[in-house]
PDB file of C-alpha atoms in Angstrom:
ATOM      1  CA  UNK A 233      -6.151 -12.957  12.707  1.00 97.00           C
ATOM      2  CA  UNK A 234      -2.450 -13.147  11.568  1.00 96.00           C
ATOM      3  CA  UNK A 235      -0.583 -10.699   9.086  1.00 97.00           C
ATOM      4  CA  UNK A 236       2.397 -11.662   7.948  1.00 94.00           C
ATOM      5  CA  UNK A 237       3.854  -8.175   6.773  1.00 95.00           C
ATOM      6  CA  UNK A 238       6.539  -5.772   6.513  1.00 95.00           C
ATOM      7  CA  UNK A 239       6.773  -2.452   8.594  1.00 95.00           C
ATOM      8  CA  UNK A 240       8.386  -0.920   5.530  1.00 93.00           C
ATOM      9  CA  UNK A 241       5.755  -2.782   2.495  1.00 95.00           C
ATOM     10  CA  UNK A 242       3.400  -0.169   1.377  1.00 96.00           C
ATOM     11  CA  UNK A 243       1.443  -3.158   0.448  1.00 96.00           C
ATOM     12  CA  UNK A 244       0.866  -4.311   4.432  1.00 97.00           C
ATOM     13  CA  UNK A 245       0.306  -1.133   5.082  1.00 98.00           C
ATOM     14  CA  UNK A 246      -2.671  -1.116   2.723  1.00 98.00           C
ATOM     15  CA  UNK A 247      -3.971  -3.612   4.928  1.00 98.00           C
ATOM     16  CA  UNK A 248      -2.408  -2.638   8.185  1.00 98.00           C
ATOM     17  CA  UNK A 249      -4.832   0.566   7.090  1.00 98.00           C
ATOM     18  CA  UNK A 250      -8.361  -1.823   6.340  1.00 98.00           C
ATOM     19  CA  UNK A 251      -8.031  -3.579   9.619  1.00 98.00           C
ATOM     20  CA  UNK A 252      -7.750  -0.563  12.009  1.00 98.00           C
ATOM     21  CA  UNK A 253     -10.575   0.986  10.046  1.00 98.00           C
ATOM     22  CA  UNK A 254     -12.846  -2.198  10.527  1.00 98.00           C
ATOM     23  CA  UNK A 255     -11.620  -2.190  14.400  1.00 98.00           C
ATOM     24  CA  UNK A 256     -10.361  -6.211  14.285  1.00 98.00           C
ATOM     25  CA  UNK A 257      -7.858  -7.719  16.240  1.00 97.00           C
ATOM     26  CA  UNK A 258      -5.091  -9.649  14.382  1.00 98.00           C
ATOM     27  CA  UNK A 259      -1.400 -11.274  15.401  1.00 97.00           C
ATOM     28  CA  UNK A 260       1.381  -9.541  13.796  1.00 96.00           C
ATOM     29  CA  UNK A 261       3.745 -11.323  12.174  1.00 95.00           C
ATOM     30  CA  UNK A 262       7.047  -9.357  10.421  1.00 93.00           C
ATOM     31  CA  UNK A 263       8.323 -10.670   8.063  1.00 92.00           C
ATOM     32  CA  UNK A 264      11.749  -9.193   7.188  1.00 86.00           C
ATOM     33  CA  UNK A 265      12.125  -8.678   2.730  1.00 84.00           C
ATOM     34  CA  UNK A 266      15.717  -6.663   4.110  1.00 81.00           C
ATOM     35  CA  UNK A 267      17.339  -9.734   5.458  1.00 87.00           C
ATOM     36  CA  UNK A 268      15.219 -11.993   2.518  1.00 78.00           C
ATOM     37  CA  UNK A 269      13.520 -13.874   5.300  1.00 77.00           C
ATOM     38  CA  UNK A 270      10.485 -13.876   3.165  1.00 86.00           C
ATOM     39  CA  UNK A 271      12.650 -16.812   1.625  1.00 82.00           C
ATOM     40  CA  UNK A 272      13.137 -18.737   4.662  1.00 84.00           C
ATOM     41  CA  UNK A 273      11.762 -22.258   4.337  1.00 83.00           C
ATOM     42  CA  UNK A 274       9.162 -21.659   7.121  1.00 82.00           C
ATOM     43  CA  UNK A 275       7.763 -18.610   5.248  1.00 84.00           C
ATOM     44  CA  UNK A 276       7.795 -20.431   1.736  1.00 77.00           C
ATOM     45  CA  UNK A 277       5.105 -23.480   3.413  1.00 82.00           C
ATOM     46  CA  UNK A 278       3.183 -20.423   4.009  1.00 84.00           C
ATOM     47  CA  UNK A 279       3.289 -17.948   1.346  1.00 84.00           C
ATOM     48  CA  UNK A 280       3.815 -19.946  -2.393  1.00 79.00           C
ATOM     49  CA  UNK A 281       5.151 -16.288  -3.924  1.00 82.00           C
ATOM     50  CA  UNK A 282       7.329 -15.659  -1.365  1.00 88.00           C
ATOM     51  CA  UNK A 283       5.481 -12.074  -0.924  1.00 86.00           C
ATOM     52  CA  UNK A 284       3.571  -9.736   1.940  1.00 93.00           C
ATOM     53  CA  UNK A 285       0.834  -9.485   3.259  1.00 96.00           C
ATOM     54  CA  UNK A 286       0.038 -12.727   4.245  1.00 95.00           C
ATOM     55  CA  UNK A 287      -3.702 -13.062   6.341  1.00 97.00           C
ATOM     56  CA  UNK A 288      -4.718 -16.215   8.132  1.00 96.00           C
ATOM     57  CA  UNK A 289      -8.103 -16.086   9.339  1.00 97.00           C
ATOM     58  CA  UNK A 290      -8.422 -19.202  10.811  1.00 94.00           C
ATOM     59  CA  UNK A 291      -7.253 -22.067   8.438  1.00 93.00           C
ATOM     60  CA  UNK A 292      -7.536 -19.984   5.154  1.00 94.00           C
ATOM     61  CA  UNK A 293      -4.723 -17.959   4.030  1.00 94.00           C
ATOM     62  CA  UNK A 294      -5.035 -15.146   1.504  1.00 96.00           C
ATOM     63  CA  UNK A 295      -2.918 -12.835   0.127  1.00 94.00           C
ATOM     64  CA  UNK A 296      -2.291  -9.504  -2.241  1.00 96.00           C
ATOM     65  CA  UNK A 297      -3.732  -6.916  -0.436  1.00 97.00           C
ATOM     66  CA  UNK A 298      -6.444  -5.530  -2.388  1.00 98.00           C
ATOM     67  CA  UNK A 299      -7.929  -9.083  -2.447  1.00 98.00           C
ATOM     68  CA  UNK A 300      -7.280  -8.909   1.410  1.00 98.00           C
ATOM     69  CA  UNK A 301      -9.131  -5.801   1.560  1.00 98.00           C
ATOM     70  CA  UNK A 302     -11.861  -7.098  -0.207  1.00 98.00           C
ATOM     71  CA  UNK A 303     -12.518 -10.169   1.795  1.00 98.00           C
ATOM     72  CA  UNK A 304     -12.327  -8.562   5.200  1.00 98.00           C
ATOM     73  CA  UNK A 305     -15.024  -6.192   3.787  1.00 98.00           C
ATOM     74  CA  UNK A 306     -17.053  -9.257   2.620  1.00 97.00           C
ATOM     75  CA  UNK A 307     -16.218 -11.027   5.829  1.00 98.00           C
ATOM     76  CA  UNK A 308     -16.661  -8.230   8.430  1.00 98.00           C
ATOM     77  CA  UNK A 309     -18.597  -5.510   6.592  1.00 97.00           C
ATOM     78  CA  UNK A 310     -19.061  -2.183   8.892  1.00 97.00           C
ATOM     79  CA  UNK A 311     -17.354  -0.218   8.003  1.00 98.00           C
ATOM     80  CA  UNK A 312     -17.899  -1.120   4.603  1.00 98.00           C
ATOM     81  CA  UNK A 313     -14.590   0.045   2.362  1.00 98.00           C
ATOM     82  CA  UNK A 314     -16.612  -0.123  -0.953  1.00 98.00           C
ATOM     83  CA  UNK A 315     -19.399   2.127  -1.608  1.00 97.00           C
ATOM     84  CA  UNK A 316     -23.119   0.438  -2.746  1.00 96.00           C
ATOM     85  CA  UNK A 317     -23.467   0.650  -6.339  1.00 98.00           C
ATOM     86  CA  UNK A 318     -21.427  -0.026  -9.219  1.00 98.00           C
ATOM     87  CA  UNK A 319     -20.098   2.577 -10.264  1.00 98.00           C
ATOM     88  CA  UNK A 320     -18.766   4.110  -7.302  1.00 98.00           C
ATOM     89  CA  UNK A 321     -17.880   0.609  -6.485  1.00 98.00           C
ATOM     90  CA  UNK A 322     -16.135   1.445 -10.171  1.00 98.00           C
ATOM     91  CA  UNK A 323     -15.177   4.256  -9.398  1.00 98.00           C
ATOM     92  CA  UNK A 324     -12.724   3.185  -5.900  1.00 98.00           C
ATOM     93  CA  UNK A 325     -11.362   0.623  -7.511  1.00 98.00           C
ATOM     94  CA  UNK A 326     -10.053   2.008 -10.468  1.00 98.00           C
ATOM     95  CA  UNK A 327      -7.737   4.540  -7.782  1.00 98.00           C
ATOM     96  CA  UNK A 328      -6.893   1.343  -6.163  1.00 98.00           C
ATOM     97  CA  UNK A 329      -5.305   0.453  -8.762  1.00 98.00           C
ATOM     98  CA  UNK A 330      -4.405   3.377 -10.408  1.00 98.00           C
ATOM     99  CA  UNK A 331      -2.134   3.114  -7.354  1.00 98.00           C
ATOM    100  CA  UNK A 332      -1.690  -1.028  -7.424  1.00 97.00           C
ATOM    101  CA  UNK A 333      -0.559  -1.970 -10.588  1.00 97.00           C
ATOM    102  CA  UNK A 334       0.339   1.595 -12.543  1.00 97.00           C
ATOM    103  CA  UNK A 335       2.745   2.732 -10.037  1.00 97.00           C
ATOM    104  CA  UNK A 336       3.556   0.626  -6.863  1.00 94.00           C
ATOM    105  CA  UNK A 337       4.585  -2.473  -9.616  1.00 93.00           C
ATOM    106  CA  UNK A 338       7.670  -0.405 -11.050  1.00 93.00           C
ATOM    107  CA  UNK A 339       9.112  -0.035  -7.996  1.00 90.00           C
ATOM    108  CA  UNK A 340       8.687  -2.491  -5.142  1.00 88.00           C
ATOM    109  CA  UNK A 341      11.534  -4.099  -3.297  1.00 88.00           C
ATOM    110  CA  UNK A 342      12.206  -6.591  -6.102  1.00 89.00           C
ATOM    111  CA  UNK A 343      12.000  -4.188  -9.594  1.00 94.00           C
ATOM    112  CA  UNK A 344      14.611  -2.012  -7.507  1.00 94.00           C
ATOM    113  CA  UNK A 345      16.979  -4.451  -5.933  1.00 90.00           C
ATOM    114  CA  UNK A 346      16.948  -5.967  -9.885  1.00 94.00           C
ATOM    115  CA  UNK A 347      17.923  -2.082 -11.223  1.00 96.00           C
ATOM    116  CA  UNK A 348      21.232  -2.280  -9.041  1.00 94.00           C
ATOM    117  CA  UNK A 349      22.371  -5.311  -8.791  1.00 93.00           C
ATOM    118  CA  UNK A 350      21.787  -7.133 -12.276  1.00 96.00           C
ATOM    119  CA  UNK A 351      21.216  -4.075 -14.238  1.00 95.00           C
ATOM    120  CA  UNK A 352      24.057  -1.906 -11.968  1.00 97.00           C
ATOM    121  CA  UNK A 353      22.406   0.952 -12.375  1.00 95.00           C
ATOM    122  CA  UNK A 354      23.526   3.555 -10.277  1.00 96.00           C
ATOM    123  CA  UNK A 355      21.782   4.765  -7.007  1.00 93.00           C
ATOM    124  CA  UNK A 356      20.792   8.201  -8.233  1.00 94.00           C
ATOM    125  CA  UNK A 357      19.626   6.701 -11.360  1.00 95.00           C
ATOM    126  CA  UNK A 358      17.515   4.119  -9.466  1.00 94.00           C
ATOM    127  CA  UNK A 359      16.214   6.847  -6.943  1.00 94.00           C
ATOM    128  CA  UNK A 360      15.466   8.664 -11.017  1.00 95.00           C
ATOM    129  CA  UNK A 361      13.133   6.030 -11.964  1.00 95.00           C
ATOM    130  CA  UNK A 362      11.348   5.765  -9.123  1.00 95.00           C
ATOM    131  CA  UNK A 363      10.963   9.382  -8.813  1.00 97.00           C
ATOM    132  CA  UNK A 364       9.300   9.773 -12.415  1.00 97.00           C
ATOM    133  CA  UNK A 365       6.978   7.357 -12.151  1.00 97.00           C
ATOM    134  CA  UNK A 366       5.881   8.074  -8.755  1.00 97.00           C
ATOM    135  CA  UNK A 367       5.461  11.550  -9.270  1.00 98.00           C
ATOM    136  CA  UNK A 368       3.757  10.646 -13.515  1.00 98.00           C
ATOM    137  CA  UNK A 369       1.950   8.528 -12.070  1.00 98.00           C
ATOM    138  CA  UNK A 370      -0.165  10.404  -9.161  1.00 98.00           C
ATOM    139  CA  UNK A 371      -0.869  12.593 -11.773  1.00 98.00           C
ATOM    140  CA  UNK A 372      -3.682  10.299 -13.207  1.00 97.00           C
ATOM    141  CA  UNK A 373      -4.689  10.031  -9.683  1.00 98.00           C
ATOM    142  CA  UNK A 374      -4.409  14.091  -9.214  1.00 98.00           C
ATOM    143  CA  UNK A 375      -6.651  15.018 -12.645  1.00 98.00           C
ATOM    144  CA  UNK A 376      -9.851  11.427 -11.031  1.00 98.00           C
ATOM    145  CA  UNK A 377      -9.794  13.320  -7.959  1.00 98.00           C
ATOM    146  CA  UNK A 378      -9.903  16.890  -9.161  1.00 98.00           C
ATOM    147  CA  UNK A 379     -12.666  16.029 -10.765  1.00 97.00           C
ATOM    148  CA  UNK A 380     -15.301  14.449  -8.574  1.00 97.00           C
ATOM    149  CA  UNK A 381     -14.302  16.831  -5.326  1.00 97.00           C
ATOM    150  CA  UNK A 382     -14.750  14.775  -1.876  1.00 98.00           C
ATOM    151  CA  UNK A 383     -12.955  14.575   1.317  1.00 98.00           C
ATOM    152  CA  UNK A 384     -11.623  11.143   1.263  1.00 98.00           C
ATOM    153  CA  UNK A 385     -11.005   9.549  -2.312  1.00 98.00           C
ATOM    154  CA  UNK A 386     -14.094   8.928  -2.531  1.00 98.00           C
ATOM    155  CA  UNK A 387     -16.972  10.432  -0.715  1.00 97.00           C
ATOM    156  CA  UNK A 388     -17.243  11.771   3.517  1.00 98.00           C
ATOM    157  CA  UNK A 389     -15.635   7.355   4.520  1.00 98.00           C
ATOM    158  CA  UNK A 390     -12.528   6.351   4.211  1.00 98.00           C
ATOM    159  CA  UNK A 391     -12.485   3.269   1.300  1.00 98.00           C
ATOM    160  CA  UNK A 392     -10.048   1.486  -0.822  1.00 98.00           C
ATOM    161  CA  UNK A 393      -8.418   3.529  -2.613  1.00 98.00           C
ATOM    162  CA  UNK A 394      -7.374   5.463   0.450  1.00 98.00           C
ATOM    163  CA  UNK A 395      -5.478   2.494   2.012  1.00 98.00           C
ATOM    164  CA  UNK A 396      -4.228   2.208  -1.202  1.00 98.00           C
ATOM    165  CA  UNK A 397      -2.673   6.045  -1.296  1.00 98.00           C
ATOM    166  CA  UNK A 398      -1.765   6.266   1.716  1.00 98.00           C
ATOM    167  CA  UNK A 399       1.191   4.362   1.820  1.00 98.00           C
ATOM    168  CA  UNK A 400       2.177   5.697  -1.575  1.00 98.00           C
ATOM    169  CA  UNK A 401       2.733   8.905  -0.246  1.00 98.00           C
ATOM    170  CA  UNK A 402       5.056   7.872   3.074  1.00 97.00           C
ATOM    171  CA  UNK A 403       7.534   6.235   0.305  1.00 95.00           C
ATOM    172  CA  UNK A 404       6.691   8.901  -1.745  1.00 97.00           C
ATOM    173  CA  UNK A 405       7.777  10.949   0.378  1.00 97.00           C
ATOM    174  CA  UNK A 406      11.024   8.225   1.321  1.00 93.00           C
ATOM    175  CA  UNK A 407      12.710   9.172  -1.772  1.00 93.00           C
ATOM    176  CA  UNK A 408      11.940  13.023  -1.999  1.00 96.00           C
ATOM    177  CA  UNK A 409       9.485  12.639  -4.726  1.00 97.00           C
ATOM    178  CA  UNK A 410       7.997  15.880  -6.185  1.00 97.00           C
ATOM    179  CA  UNK A 411       4.274  16.132  -4.756  1.00 98.00           C
ATOM    180  CA  UNK A 412       3.531  19.975  -5.064  1.00 98.00           C
ATOM    181  CA  UNK A 413       2.061  19.073  -8.254  1.00 98.00           C
ATOM    182  CA  UNK A 414      -1.394  16.904  -6.741  1.00 98.00           C
ATOM    183  CA  UNK A 415      -2.549  19.229  -4.298  1.00 98.00           C
ATOM    184  CA  UNK A 416      -5.713  17.429  -4.105  1.00 98.00           C
ATOM    185  CA  UNK A 417      -3.528  13.537  -3.756  1.00 98.00           C
ATOM    186  CA  UNK A 418      -2.058  15.057  -0.371  1.00 98.00           C
ATOM    187  CA  UNK A 419      -5.741  16.888   0.701  1.00 98.00           C
ATOM    188  CA  UNK A 420      -6.415  13.141   1.016  1.00 98.00           C
ATOM    189  CA  UNK A 421      -3.184  11.919   2.316  1.00 98.00           C
ATOM    190  CA  UNK A 422      -3.865  14.413   5.004  1.00 98.00           C
ATOM    191  CA  UNK A 423      -8.017  14.030   5.897  1.00 98.00           C
ATOM    192  CA  UNK A 424      -6.509  10.363   6.603  1.00 98.00           C
ATOM    193  CA  UNK A 425      -3.690  11.223   8.614  1.00 98.00           C
ATOM    194  CA  UNK A 426      -5.900  12.636  11.029  1.00 98.00           C
ATOM    195  CA  UNK A 427      -7.728   9.433  11.485  1.00 98.00           C
ATOM    196  CA  UNK A 428      -5.944   7.264  14.180  1.00 98.00           C
ATOM    197  CA  UNK A 429      -6.964   3.514  11.154  1.00 98.00           C
ATOM    198  CA  UNK A 430      -4.121   5.281   9.440  1.00 98.00           C
ATOM    199  CA  UNK A 431      -2.380   7.461  11.738  1.00 98.00           C
ATOM    200  CA  UNK A 432      -1.088   4.477  14.236  1.00 98.00           C
ATOM    201  CA  UNK A 433      -0.253   1.729  11.949  1.00 98.00           C
ATOM    202  CA  UNK A 434       2.294   4.346   9.950  1.00 97.00           C
ATOM    203  CA  UNK A 435       5.460   2.024   9.208  1.00 96.00           C
ATOM    204  CA  UNK A 436       8.267   3.362  11.583  1.00 96.00           C
ATOM    205  CA  UNK A 437       4.578   2.746  14.583  1.00 96.00           C
ATOM    206  CA  UNK A 438       5.361  -0.930  13.628  1.00 96.00           C
ATOM    207  CA  UNK A 439       6.977  -3.936  16.350  1.00 94.00           C
ATOM    208  CA  UNK A 440       9.541  -4.071  13.737  1.00 94.00           C
ATOM    209  CA  UNK A 441      10.465  -1.066  12.515  1.00 93.00           C
ATOM    210  CA  UNK A 442      13.168  -0.165  15.294  1.00 73.00           C
TER     211      UNK A 442
END
């Protein structure tokens, strides 16, 4: 397998965690978003969306981080990243989507670039925008975790939700977001970071981080 990704991309980090949790080897293919390498003809031939991550598995290419993780869960079922029962799977997907759909899209690189370059938003106002949507979005996750406390987002083993939560916290810390108002979120984050799958795939440990 090959993973096209960027070390600082939270969506890419999600997939790196899932691959590590499942003990799967892959070739790391860096695509530097700050240098606009996603728009190079060579990558455009691979990815119609010109986005990362992209997983190539033999002749198949899968995009969108959550779709990639579910693909990995179906093709390599152990250890499972989704629970057994429909209601538990729905809860894990809800937690993941509360981050991947309600927080992340408002603050990804394309949006931040548009705010600064096209809307002429000042750097501090851009950061204030970022912090607002992350801090308020994590409050939703906090309420859900508080309603059913567990070691990880759902139960005693990491799931899809944890793969999505941890990269969002890394980004929140990078932009100096307030996190003292989400103690359950941070407790789960710390439990995850005690595992090699989360620690060893963190952004600064990637080959393209230098």
